[in-house]
CSV table of C-alpha atoms in Angstrom, one decimal:
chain,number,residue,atom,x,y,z
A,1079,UNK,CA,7.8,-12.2,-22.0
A,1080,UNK,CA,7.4,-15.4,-20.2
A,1081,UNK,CA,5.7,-18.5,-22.1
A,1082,UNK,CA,3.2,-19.0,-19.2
A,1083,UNK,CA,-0.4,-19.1,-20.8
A,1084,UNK,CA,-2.3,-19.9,-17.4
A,1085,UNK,CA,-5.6,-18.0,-17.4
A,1086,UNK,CA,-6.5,-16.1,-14.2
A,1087,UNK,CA,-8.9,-13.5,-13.0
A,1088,UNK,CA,-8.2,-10.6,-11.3
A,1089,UNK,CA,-9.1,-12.4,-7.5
A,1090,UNK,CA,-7.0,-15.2,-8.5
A,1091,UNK,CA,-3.8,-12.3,-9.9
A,1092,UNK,CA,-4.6,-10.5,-5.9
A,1093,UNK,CA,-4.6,-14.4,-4.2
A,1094,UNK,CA,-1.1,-16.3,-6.0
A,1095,UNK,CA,0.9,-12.9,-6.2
A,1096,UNK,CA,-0.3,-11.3,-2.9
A,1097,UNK,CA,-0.8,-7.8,-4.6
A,1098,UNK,CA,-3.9,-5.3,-3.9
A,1099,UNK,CA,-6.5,-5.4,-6.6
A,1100,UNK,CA,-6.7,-1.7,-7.0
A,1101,UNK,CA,-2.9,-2.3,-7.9
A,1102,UNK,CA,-4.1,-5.1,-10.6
A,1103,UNK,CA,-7.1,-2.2,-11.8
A,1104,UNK,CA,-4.7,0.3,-12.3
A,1105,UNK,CA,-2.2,-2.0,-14.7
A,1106,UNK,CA,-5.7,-2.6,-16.4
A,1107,UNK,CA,-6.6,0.6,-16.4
A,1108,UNK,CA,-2.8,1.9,-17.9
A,1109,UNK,CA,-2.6,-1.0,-20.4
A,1110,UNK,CA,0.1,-2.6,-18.9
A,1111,UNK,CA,-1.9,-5.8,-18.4
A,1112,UNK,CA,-4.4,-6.8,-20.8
A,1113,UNK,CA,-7.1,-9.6,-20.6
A,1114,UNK,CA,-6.5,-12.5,-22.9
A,1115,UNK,CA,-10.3,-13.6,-22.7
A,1116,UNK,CA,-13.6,-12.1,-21.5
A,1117,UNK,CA,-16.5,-13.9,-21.0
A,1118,UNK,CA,-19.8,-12.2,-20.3
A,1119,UNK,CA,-20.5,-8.5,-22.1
A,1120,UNK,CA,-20.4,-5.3,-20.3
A,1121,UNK,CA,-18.7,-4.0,-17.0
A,1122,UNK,CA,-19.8,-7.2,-15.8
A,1123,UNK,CA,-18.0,-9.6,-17.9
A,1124,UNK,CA,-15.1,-11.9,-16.3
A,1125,UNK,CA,-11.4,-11.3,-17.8
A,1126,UNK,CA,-8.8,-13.5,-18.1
A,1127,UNK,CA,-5.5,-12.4,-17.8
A,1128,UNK,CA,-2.2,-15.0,-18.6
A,1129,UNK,CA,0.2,-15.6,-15.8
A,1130,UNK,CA,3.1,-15.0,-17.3
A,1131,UNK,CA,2.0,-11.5,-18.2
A,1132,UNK,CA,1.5,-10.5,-14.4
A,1133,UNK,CA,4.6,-12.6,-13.7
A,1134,UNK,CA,6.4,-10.2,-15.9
A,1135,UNK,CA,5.2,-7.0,-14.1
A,1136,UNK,CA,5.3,-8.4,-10.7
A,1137,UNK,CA,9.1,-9.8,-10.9
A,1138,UNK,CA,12.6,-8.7,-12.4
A,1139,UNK,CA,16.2,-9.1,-12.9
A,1140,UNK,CA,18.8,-7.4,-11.2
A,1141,UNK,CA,21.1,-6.0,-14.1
A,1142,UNK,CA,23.8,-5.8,-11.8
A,1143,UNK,CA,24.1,-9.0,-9.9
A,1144,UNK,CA,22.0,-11.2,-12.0
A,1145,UNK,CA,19.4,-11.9,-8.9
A,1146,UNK,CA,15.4,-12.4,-9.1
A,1147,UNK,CA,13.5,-10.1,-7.1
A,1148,UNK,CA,9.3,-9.0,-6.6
A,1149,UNK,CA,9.2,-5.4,-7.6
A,1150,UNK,CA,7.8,-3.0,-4.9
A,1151,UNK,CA,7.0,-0.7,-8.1
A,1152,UNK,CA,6.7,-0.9,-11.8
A,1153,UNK,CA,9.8,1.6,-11.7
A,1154,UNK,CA,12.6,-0.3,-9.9
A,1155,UNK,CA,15.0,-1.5,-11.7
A,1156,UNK,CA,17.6,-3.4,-9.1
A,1157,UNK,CA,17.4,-5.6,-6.5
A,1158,UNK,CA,18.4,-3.5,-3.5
A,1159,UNK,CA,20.4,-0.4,-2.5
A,1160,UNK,CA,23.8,-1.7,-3.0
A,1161,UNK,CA,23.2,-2.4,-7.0
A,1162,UNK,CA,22.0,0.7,-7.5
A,1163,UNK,CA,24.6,2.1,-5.9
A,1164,UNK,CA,27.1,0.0,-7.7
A,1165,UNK,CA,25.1,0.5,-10.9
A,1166,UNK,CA,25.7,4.5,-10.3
A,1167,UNK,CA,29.2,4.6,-9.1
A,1168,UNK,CA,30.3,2.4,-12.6
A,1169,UNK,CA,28.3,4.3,-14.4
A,1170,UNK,CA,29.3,7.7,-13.4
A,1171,UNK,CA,33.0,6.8,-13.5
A,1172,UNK,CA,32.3,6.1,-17.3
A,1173,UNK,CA,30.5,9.2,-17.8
A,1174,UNK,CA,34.0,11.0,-16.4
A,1175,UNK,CA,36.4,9.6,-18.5
């Protein structure tokens, strides 16, 4: 969880992280992202999300090499083909033995 407490809206989330705002609704939607602050009442109302929140969703680590990388889905875990492939080949030789 990163420590970055910067308030932005959801136009803000699509603008700095260059994702699609039915992509930002759906995290909402799934709980995956939830707003820090609302102001106004209703469907209508303005939420507030923290940076470091959608920082978290939007980029990971590479277990395998250590790297940084933007995720294309919620789902990947590695930064390309060739440490997954690494990350299968190590792993299924320890499986073996």
């Amino acid at each position: 969880m990163s420590s970055d407490n910067v308030l932005l809206t959801v136009a803000q989330i699509v603008e700095q992280f260059g994702l699609n705002a039915a992509t930002v609704r759906a995290w909402i939607a799934a709980d995956r992202l939830k707003p820090v602050r609302r102001e106004g009442q209703g469907r209508g109302g303005t939420m507030y999300f923290a940076r470091g929140e959608v920082a978290d969703l939007v980029y990971g680590i590479c277990p395998v090499c250590g790297g940084g990388f933007k995720r294309a889905t919620l789902k990947q875990r590695f930064c390309g083909r060739a440490c997954r492939q690494r990350w299968n080949r190590f792993n299924a030789a320890g499986a073996k033995g």
